[in-house]
Short mmCIF file of C-alpha atoms in Angstrom, two decimals:
data_model
loop_
_atom_site.label_atom_id
_atom_site.label_comp_id
_atom_site.label_asym_id
_atom_site.label_seq_id
_atom_site.Cartn_x
_atom_site.Cartn_y
_atom_site.Cartn_z
CA MET A 1 61.79 -16.42 4.97
CA ALA A 2 63.16 -16.13 1.42
CA ALA A 3 61.43 -19.41 0.51
CA THR A 4 58.16 -18.09 1.93
CA GLN A 5 58.34 -14.91 -0.11
CA PHE A 6 59.24 -16.87 -3.26
CA LEU A 7 56.24 -19.22 -2.91
CA CYS A 8 53.81 -16.39 -2.22
CA GLN A 9 55.11 -14.44 -5.20
CA SER A 10 54.84 -17.54 -7.41
CA LEU A 11 51.22 -18.12 -6.38
CA TYR A 12 50.37 -14.49 -6.99
CA LEU A 13 52.01 -14.34 -10.41
CA SER A 14 50.36 -17.63 -11.45
CA PHE A 15 46.89 -16.30 -10.67
CA LYS A 16 47.65 -12.91 -12.12
CA ASN A 17 48.59 -14.55 -15.42
CA GLY A 18 45.43 -16.66 -15.43
CA LYS A 19 47.16 -19.89 -14.32
CA LYS A 20 46.41 -21.99 -11.28
CA PRO A 21 48.93 -24.22 -9.49
CA ASN A 22 48.95 -27.84 -10.65
CA ASN A 23 46.86 -30.40 -8.69
CA LEU A 24 44.93 -27.72 -6.82
CA CYS A 25 41.87 -27.21 -8.97
CA LYS A 26 39.53 -29.87 -10.27
CA ARG A 27 37.84 -27.50 -12.72
CA SER A 28 37.09 -23.86 -13.15
CA SER A 29 34.12 -22.19 -14.75
CA PHE A 30 32.62 -18.78 -15.30
CA SER A 31 29.17 -17.84 -14.13
CA PRO A 32 27.43 -15.62 -16.71
CA SER A 33 25.16 -14.13 -14.09
CA SER A 34 27.89 -12.90 -11.82
CA GLY A 35 31.01 -12.85 -13.93
CA HIS A 36 32.95 -14.60 -11.14
CA GLY A 37 34.87 -17.82 -11.42
CA SER A 38 34.76 -20.75 -9.08
CA CYS A 39 37.40 -23.22 -8.01
CA LEU A 40 36.71 -26.73 -6.76
CA PHE A 41 39.54 -28.57 -5.01
CA ASN A 42 40.21 -32.22 -5.54
CA GLN A 43 40.13 -34.69 -2.72
CA LYS A 44 43.88 -34.65 -2.23
CA SER A 45 44.04 -30.92 -1.73
CA GLN A 46 41.08 -31.03 0.66
CA ASN A 47 42.75 -33.58 2.93
CA GLN A 48 46.24 -32.11 2.95
CA ARG A 49 47.53 -28.95 4.49
CA TYR A 50 50.06 -26.94 2.56
CA PRO A 51 52.52 -24.75 4.50
CA VAL A 52 54.09 -21.40 3.78
CA VAL A 53 51.23 -19.22 2.67
CA ARG A 54 51.46 -16.17 4.90
CA ALA A 55 54.53 -15.25 6.93
CA SER A 56 55.16 -12.44 9.41
CA ALA A 57 58.38 -11.54 11.22
CA SER A 58 58.78 -10.06 14.68
CA GLU A 59 61.68 -9.38 17.00
CA SER A 60 61.87 -11.12 20.38
CA ALA A 61 62.98 -9.49 23.61
CA GLY A 62 66.45 -10.95 23.07
CA GLY A 63 66.70 -9.31 19.64
CA ARG A 64 66.23 -12.55 17.68
CA LYS A 65 63.96 -12.61 14.60
CA GLN A 66 60.91 -14.90 14.79
CA VAL A 67 58.92 -16.11 11.75
CA GLU A 68 55.27 -17.19 11.97
CA LEU A 69 53.85 -19.50 9.25
CA VAL A 70 50.11 -19.82 8.64
CA TYR A 71 48.90 -23.18 7.28
CA ASP A 72 45.78 -22.06 5.35
CA LEU A 73 46.52 -22.33 1.66
CA ASP A 74 42.92 -23.19 0.66
CA GLU A 75 41.52 -19.93 1.99
CA LYS A 76 44.35 -17.92 0.49
CA ILE A 77 43.99 -19.44 -2.99
CA ASN A 78 40.20 -19.10 -3.02
CA ARG A 79 40.44 -15.46 -2.00
CA LEU A 80 43.12 -14.76 -4.60
CA ALA A 81 41.20 -16.62 -7.34
CA ASP A 82 38.03 -14.67 -6.57
CA GLU A 83 39.95 -11.41 -6.79
CA VAL A 84 41.58 -12.30 -10.12
CA ASP A 85 38.35 -13.61 -11.70
CA SER A 86 36.42 -10.60 -10.45
CA ASN A 87 38.89 -8.26 -12.09
CA ALA A 88 39.00 -10.28 -15.30
CA GLY A 89 35.21 -10.59 -15.75
CA LEU A 90 33.53 -12.94 -18.20
CA GLN A 91 35.79 -13.66 -21.17
CA ARG A 92 34.25 -16.67 -22.96
CA LEU A 93 30.85 -18.29 -23.08
CA SER A 94 29.22 -21.22 -24.86
CA LEU A 95 25.42 -21.33 -25.13
CA PHE A 96 22.82 -23.70 -26.55
CA SER A 97 20.52 -22.12 -29.15
CA PRO A 98 17.39 -24.28 -29.52
CA CYS A 99 14.79 -24.07 -32.26
CA LYS A 100 10.98 -24.16 -32.06
CA ILE A 101 7.92 -25.67 -33.64
CA ASN A 102 4.46 -24.20 -34.14
CA VAL A 103 2.04 -26.70 -32.62
CA PHE A 104 -0.72 -24.77 -34.39
CA LEU A 105 -0.51 -21.70 -36.58
CA ARG A 106 -3.58 -19.66 -37.47
CA ILE A 107 -3.38 -16.64 -39.78
CA THR A 108 -6.17 -14.32 -38.67
CA ARG A 109 -6.01 -11.25 -40.93
CA LYS A 110 -3.93 -9.21 -43.37
CA ARG A 111 -2.64 -5.97 -41.90
CA GLU A 112 -2.55 -2.56 -43.49
CA ASP A 113 1.28 -2.71 -43.56
CA GLY A 114 1.12 -5.77 -45.82
CA PHE A 115 2.02 -8.28 -43.12
CA HIS A 116 -0.33 -10.81 -41.54
CA ASP A 117 -1.55 -11.25 -37.98
CA LEU A 118 -1.13 -14.73 -36.61
CA ALA A 119 -2.08 -16.67 -33.49
CA SER A 120 0.15 -19.62 -32.69
CA LEU A 121 1.32 -21.95 -29.97
CA PHE A 122 5.11 -21.76 -30.12
CA HIS A 123 7.20 -24.27 -28.20
CA VAL A 124 10.98 -24.61 -27.88
CA ILE A 125 12.37 -28.06 -28.70
CA SER A 126 15.63 -29.83 -27.94
CA LEU A 127 17.20 -29.60 -31.41
CA GLY A 128 19.57 -26.66 -31.49
CA ASP A 129 22.86 -25.02 -32.39
CA THR A 130 25.81 -24.21 -30.13
CA ILE A 131 27.25 -20.69 -30.21
CA LYS A 132 30.64 -19.84 -28.67
CA PHE A 133 31.40 -16.24 -27.80
CA SER A 134 34.80 -14.78 -26.90
CA LEU A 135 35.54 -11.15 -26.16
CA SER A 136 37.54 -9.63 -29.00
CA PRO A 137 40.74 -7.82 -27.99
CA THR A 138 39.86 -5.13 -30.52
CA LYS A 139 36.96 -2.69 -30.33
CA THR A 140 36.24 -2.54 -34.05
CA ARG A 141 34.09 -5.41 -35.32
CA ASP A 142 32.71 -8.86 -34.64
CA ARG A 143 34.31 -11.84 -36.35
CA MET A 144 32.29 -14.96 -37.03
CA SER A 145 32.89 -18.52 -38.22
CA THR A 146 30.65 -21.53 -38.70
CA ASN A 147 30.76 -25.21 -39.57
CA VAL A 148 28.20 -24.87 -42.38
CA PRO A 149 29.01 -23.39 -45.80
CA GLY A 150 26.72 -20.72 -47.18
CA VAL A 151 25.80 -19.13 -43.86
CA PRO A 152 26.48 -15.36 -44.04
CA LEU A 153 29.14 -14.20 -41.59
CA ASP A 154 28.52 -10.45 -41.84
CA GLU A 155 25.69 -8.04 -40.99
CA ARG A 156 23.26 -10.21 -42.94
CA ASN A 157 23.46 -12.78 -40.12
CA LEU A 158 20.97 -12.28 -37.29
CA ILE A 159 23.69 -12.93 -34.71
CA ILE A 160 25.67 -9.91 -35.92
CA LYS A 161 22.47 -7.87 -36.19
CA ALA A 162 21.62 -8.76 -32.58
CA LEU A 163 25.07 -7.75 -31.30
CA ASN A 164 24.87 -4.46 -33.20
CA LEU A 165 21.40 -3.87 -31.73
CA TYR A 166 22.66 -4.54 -28.20
CA ARG A 167 25.53 -2.06 -28.58
CA GLU A 168 23.12 0.51 -29.99
CA LYS A 169 20.68 0.13 -27.06
CA THR A 170 23.23 -0.06 -24.22
CA GLY A 171 26.30 1.82 -25.42
CA SER A 172 28.44 -1.28 -24.82
CA ASP A 173 31.79 -1.34 -26.63
CA ASN A 174 32.22 -5.13 -26.49
CA PHE A 175 32.93 -6.90 -29.76
CA PHE A 176 33.14 -10.65 -30.14
CA TRP A 177 34.66 -13.64 -31.85
CA ILE A 178 31.74 -16.00 -32.52
CA HIS A 179 31.69 -19.60 -33.69
CA LEU A 180 28.33 -21.05 -34.74
CA ASP A 181 28.14 -24.85 -34.62
CA LYS A 182 24.97 -25.28 -36.65
CA LYS A 183 22.70 -28.31 -36.45
CA VAL A 184 19.31 -26.73 -37.21
CA PRO A 185 18.66 -26.74 -40.96
CA THR A 186 17.93 -23.43 -42.66
CA GLY A 187 14.66 -22.75 -44.44
CA ALA A 188 12.96 -25.27 -42.17
CA GLY A 189 10.27 -23.26 -40.37
CA LEU A 190 12.04 -23.99 -37.07
CA GLY A 191 13.24 -20.47 -36.23
CA GLY A 192 16.91 -21.40 -36.03
CA GLY A 193 18.14 -17.96 -37.07
CA SER A 194 15.75 -16.21 -34.68
CA SER A 195 16.97 -18.38 -31.83
CA ASN A 196 20.59 -17.53 -32.71
CA ALA A 197 19.74 -13.82 -32.48
CA ALA A 198 18.03 -14.20 -29.10
CA THR A 199 20.96 -16.24 -27.80
CA ALA A 200 23.40 -13.54 -28.96
CA LEU A 201 21.43 -10.85 -27.13
CA TRP A 202 21.43 -12.96 -23.97
CA ALA A 203 25.17 -13.57 -24.28
CA ALA A 204 26.02 -9.91 -24.87
CA ASN A 205 24.04 -9.01 -21.77
CA GLN A 206 25.95 -11.54 -19.67
CA PHE A 207 29.27 -10.06 -20.79
CA ASN A 208 27.95 -6.70 -19.61
CA GLY A 209 26.87 -7.90 -16.18
CA GLY A 210 23.16 -8.24 -17.00
CA ILE A 211 22.54 -4.50 -17.31
CA ALA A 212 19.40 -5.03 -19.44
CA THR A 213 16.31 -6.86 -18.23
CA GLU A 214 14.89 -9.85 -20.11
CA GLN A 215 11.84 -7.76 -20.93
CA GLU A 216 14.07 -5.12 -22.53
CA LEU A 217 15.93 -7.76 -24.53
CA GLN A 218 12.61 -9.18 -25.67
CA GLU A 219 11.26 -5.79 -26.72
CA TRP A 220 14.46 -4.80 -28.54
CA SER A 221 14.64 -8.10 -30.41
CA ALA A 222 11.34 -7.40 -32.22
CA GLU A 223 13.17 -4.70 -34.19
CA ILE A 224 15.15 -7.31 -36.14
CA GLY A 225 12.75 -10.27 -36.31
CA SER A 226 9.18 -11.18 -35.39
CA ASP A 227 10.00 -14.67 -34.07
CA ILE A 228 12.96 -13.60 -31.90
CA PRO A 229 10.95 -12.29 -28.88
CA PHE A 230 9.42 -15.74 -28.37
CA PHE A 231 12.75 -17.22 -27.25
CA PHE A 232 12.72 -14.91 -24.22
CA SER A 233 9.67 -16.79 -22.97
CA HIS A 234 10.29 -19.81 -20.76
CA GLY A 235 9.76 -22.15 -23.69
CA ALA A 236 6.01 -22.23 -24.32
CA ALA A 237 4.03 -19.18 -25.43
CA TYR A 238 0.87 -18.09 -27.20
CA CYS A 239 2.10 -15.58 -29.78
CA THR A 240 -0.02 -13.05 -31.66
CA SER A 241 0.27 -10.00 -33.94
CA ARG A 242 3.26 -10.74 -36.25
CA GLY A 243 4.54 -13.15 -33.58
CA GLU A 244 6.25 -10.52 -31.46
CA VAL A 245 3.43 -10.30 -28.87
CA VAL A 246 4.38 -13.14 -26.54
CA GLN A 247 2.19 -14.52 -23.77
CA ASP A 248 4.27 -16.87 -21.65
CA ILE A 249 2.20 -19.90 -20.59
CA PRO A 250 2.84 -23.06 -18.58
CA PRO A 251 3.78 -25.90 -20.95
CA PRO A 252 0.42 -27.36 -22.13
CA ILE A 253 2.09 -30.50 -23.53
CA PRO A 254 4.11 -33.09 -21.56
CA LEU A 255 7.78 -32.28 -22.01
CA ASP A 256 8.65 -35.94 -22.55
CA LEU A 257 6.34 -36.31 -25.55
CA PRO A 258 8.67 -37.50 -28.35
CA MET A 259 8.67 -36.19 -31.88
CA VAL A 260 10.48 -36.66 -35.16
CA LEU A 261 11.43 -33.83 -37.52
CA ILE A 262 11.66 -34.64 -41.22
CA LYS A 263 12.83 -31.97 -43.66
CA PRO A 264 13.52 -32.41 -47.37
CA PRO A 265 16.55 -30.63 -48.83
CA GLU A 266 14.27 -28.11 -50.54
CA ALA A 267 13.21 -25.03 -48.55
CA CYS A 268 9.96 -23.09 -48.64
CA PRO A 269 10.80 -19.39 -49.04
CA THR A 270 8.57 -17.60 -46.56
CA ALA A 271 7.88 -14.69 -48.90
CA GLU A 272 6.75 -17.06 -51.65
CA VAL A 273 4.48 -18.96 -49.24
CA TYR A 274 2.77 -15.75 -48.11
CA LYS A 275 2.49 -14.60 -51.73
CA ARG A 276 0.31 -17.65 -52.43
CA PHE A 277 -1.60 -17.40 -49.16
CA ARG A 278 -5.37 -16.75 -49.32
CA LEU A 279 -7.27 -15.78 -46.20
CA ASP A 280 -10.51 -17.37 -47.45
CA GLN A 281 -8.80 -20.80 -47.52
CA THR A 282 -7.83 -20.84 -43.85
CA SER A 283 -9.37 -22.64 -40.92
CA SER A 284 -12.26 -20.98 -39.11
CA VAL A 285 -11.38 -22.41 -35.68
CA ASN A 286 -10.74 -19.89 -32.93
CA PRO A 287 -7.04 -20.25 -31.95
CA LEU A 288 -7.90 -19.83 -28.27
CA THR A 289 -10.21 -22.83 -28.64
CA LEU A 290 -7.28 -24.84 -30.01
CA LEU A 291 -5.10 -23.78 -27.08
CA GLU A 292 -7.74 -24.72 -24.53
CA LYS A 293 -8.36 -28.10 -26.17
CA ILE A 294 -4.64 -28.91 -26.04
CA LYS A 295 -4.52 -27.98 -22.36
CA GLN A 296 -7.48 -30.21 -21.56
CA ALA A 297 -7.13 -33.17 -23.92
CA GLY A 298 -3.58 -33.08 -25.24
CA ILE A 299 -2.32 -33.40 -28.80
CA SER A 300 -4.48 -34.69 -31.65
CA GLN A 301 -4.49 -34.22 -35.40
CA ASP A 302 -7.44 -31.84 -35.35
CA VAL A 303 -5.70 -29.27 -33.11
CA CYS A 304 -2.41 -29.15 -35.04
CA ILE A 305 -3.67 -26.76 -37.71
CA ASN A 306 -1.27 -24.76 -39.87
CA ASP A 307 -2.89 -22.25 -42.23
CA LEU A 308 0.37 -21.96 -44.20
CA GLU A 309 0.38 -25.61 -45.26
CA LEU A 310 -1.81 -25.10 -48.33
CA PRO A 311 0.31 -22.32 -49.91
CA ALA A 312 3.51 -24.12 -48.90
CA PHE A 313 2.32 -27.27 -50.65
CA GLU A 314 1.71 -25.16 -53.77
CA VAL A 315 5.27 -23.88 -53.60
CA LEU A 316 6.64 -27.37 -52.93
CA PRO A 317 4.20 -30.11 -54.07
CA SER A 318 6.59 -32.85 -52.91
CA LEU A 319 6.13 -31.60 -49.34
CA LYS A 320 2.40 -32.40 -49.47
CA ARG A 321 3.19 -35.94 -50.62
CA LEU A 322 5.77 -36.31 -47.83
CA LYS A 323 3.24 -35.33 -45.17
CA GLN A 324 0.62 -37.67 -46.60
CA ARG A 325 3.06 -40.59 -46.71
CA ILE A 326 4.28 -40.00 -43.14
CA HIS A 327 0.69 -39.88 -41.91
CA ALA A 328 -0.27 -43.05 -43.78
CA ALA A 329 2.89 -45.01 -42.97
CA GLY A 330 2.68 -44.09 -39.30
CA ARG A 331 -0.44 -46.24 -38.83
CA GLY A 332 -1.32 -44.55 -35.59
CA GLN A 333 2.32 -44.17 -34.56
CA TYR A 334 1.91 -40.40 -34.42
CA ASP A 335 -0.65 -38.37 -32.49
CA ALA A 336 -0.38 -35.66 -35.15
CA VAL A 337 1.55 -34.95 -38.36
CA PHE A 338 1.86 -31.31 -39.46
CA MET A 339 4.16 -28.69 -40.96
CA SER A 340 6.03 -26.21 -38.70
CA GLY A 341 6.03 -22.51 -39.52
CA SER A 342 6.18 -21.78 -43.24
CA GLY A 343 7.94 -25.10 -43.91
CA SER A 344 9.58 -27.21 -45.01
CA THR A 345 9.81 -29.37 -41.84
CA ILE A 346 7.13 -31.98 -41.22
CA VAL A 347 6.68 -32.88 -37.54
CA GLY A 348 5.43 -36.25 -36.29
CA LEU A 349 4.34 -35.92 -32.65
CA GLY A 350 4.17 -39.05 -30.52
CA SER A 351 7.18 -41.04 -31.74
CA PRO A 352 10.89 -40.26 -32.24
CA ASP A 353 11.16 -42.66 -35.20
CA PRO A 354 10.57 -41.80 -38.86
CA PRO A 355 8.58 -44.22 -41.01
CA GLN A 356 10.64 -46.94 -42.69
CA PHE A 357 10.29 -45.56 -46.24
CA ILE A 358 12.54 -42.63 -45.23
CA TYR A 359 15.39 -45.15 -44.90
CA ASP A 360 14.43 -47.45 -47.77
CA GLU A 361 13.81 -45.16 -50.72
CA ASP A 362 16.47 -43.32 -52.70
CA ASP A 363 14.25 -40.25 -53.03
CA TYR A 364 14.78 -39.56 -49.33
CA VAL A 365 18.53 -40.06 -49.07
CA ASP A 366 19.12 -36.34 -48.48
CA VAL A 367 16.22 -35.79 -46.09
CA PHE A 368 17.10 -34.28 -42.69
CA VAL A 369 15.80 -36.41 -39.81
CA SER A 370 16.04 -35.67 -36.09
CA GLU A 371 14.22 -36.71 -32.97
CA ALA A 372 13.39 -34.05 -30.38
CA ARG A 373 11.58 -33.26 -27.15
CA PHE A 374 9.89 -30.15 -25.83
CA LEU A 375 12.17 -27.88 -23.83
CA THR A 376 11.83 -25.06 -21.29
CA ARG A 377 14.23 -22.90 -19.30
CA GLY A 378 14.42 -21.76 -15.69
CA GLU A 379 14.18 -18.27 -14.29
CA ASN A 380 17.25 -16.16 -15.14
CA GLN A 381 18.79 -19.05 -17.06
CA TRP A 382 19.25 -19.74 -20.74
CA TYR A 383 18.23 -22.98 -22.43
CA THR A 384 20.36 -26.05 -21.77
CA GLU A 385 20.91 -28.87 -24.21
CA PRO A 386 19.38 -32.10 -22.83
CA GLY A 387 22.08 -34.38 -21.50
CA SER A 388 24.55 -31.54 -21.09
CA THR A 389 26.44 -31.32 -17.80
CA PHE A 390 26.40 -27.54 -18.05
CA SER A 391 23.66 -25.06 -17.33
CA SER A 392 23.44 -21.46 -18.45
CA SER A 393 24.95 -20.40 -15.15
CA ASP A 394 27.86 -22.85 -15.53
CA SER A 395 28.76 -22.55 -19.18
CA PRO A 396 31.82 -24.22 -20.66
CA VAL A 397 34.51 -21.83 -21.82
CA THR A 398 35.81 -22.17 -25.34
CA ASP A 399 39.34 -23.50 -25.69
CA ARG A 400 40.18 -22.29 -29.16
CA LEU A 401 38.23 -20.79 -32.02
CA SER A 402 39.16 -20.53 -35.69
CA PHE A 403 37.75 -17.71 -37.75
CA GLN A 404 37.37 -16.98 -41.41
#
């Protein structure tokens, strides 16, 4: 009986302290949607029966003590693990933060507030960052680290702005340790920072049990950035106004269509591009006509219009030459070559390979090159990095983070 009590107490204390007995669990993971953990047993534990889990004592007619042992350790451990994980809630979460391209970008008018109305086909692509979130033991401030020098780690960063916004809207008192593993280049016209902000809002909501709807998150996000609401679509959207009016659409382009992203080290400051923008130099094509043509006939050079290319090429003349050389060297390799957003990324749709001169010439040693595919997400799930064994509902926990 003493041995029984000792084993039961040991099991209880192990789970209470966040530890599981050796050789019982194959892996454990947190589900962001429910906040509960799961435990999968290995083959050995499934085929063996372990004694001494529950014991009860009774007295026989002759006055002798009798002990009953119940051989059902699996059920006991699962029940105990569920109870512990339920009480603990979600503690750590790692999410993929993908970027986007503008398949076409029309600027339709200048607004009275000084901004411009646009009409654009946005699409999420498979290039992205990874952001790890851990609940902070303090309730004072967020702490952030990153693998890239020069990225602001305070309130200037959209991740911190998004977390502050979430606390303001919901009254949550959760603060976080955040590590940003950045792969998307900055100043690229790919919306990397906007995606980071949307991902942070999604993460904060998971830590709070999903108390806000996706529509609320989308509406709130427009307060800190015009491109952020798009990432709460399912991956493809027709965006208007400043970009914050998002019409979710079925993907009009095959998701397996390859592309290559080529970005020089120089950036195109968005404010400078718009400063040089002239409405009378834009395309006259109706953006809805472009969208319909893509749906019916697919991608071609004439539908991948970007009204910001001309002013961007004035800001960065070398970018115009890069686009022209990619188009010429491709020799039909690409269905379309165009600039994304306000630059400075040039996209070649139809092939994952850059032209050979990118490798051969010293002028392009520092050019960023990446292949990518179009990407979408499922209902009530966040985006998943292609090839990852995890989904947004089965996110890997972070083992250890270092912070600056």
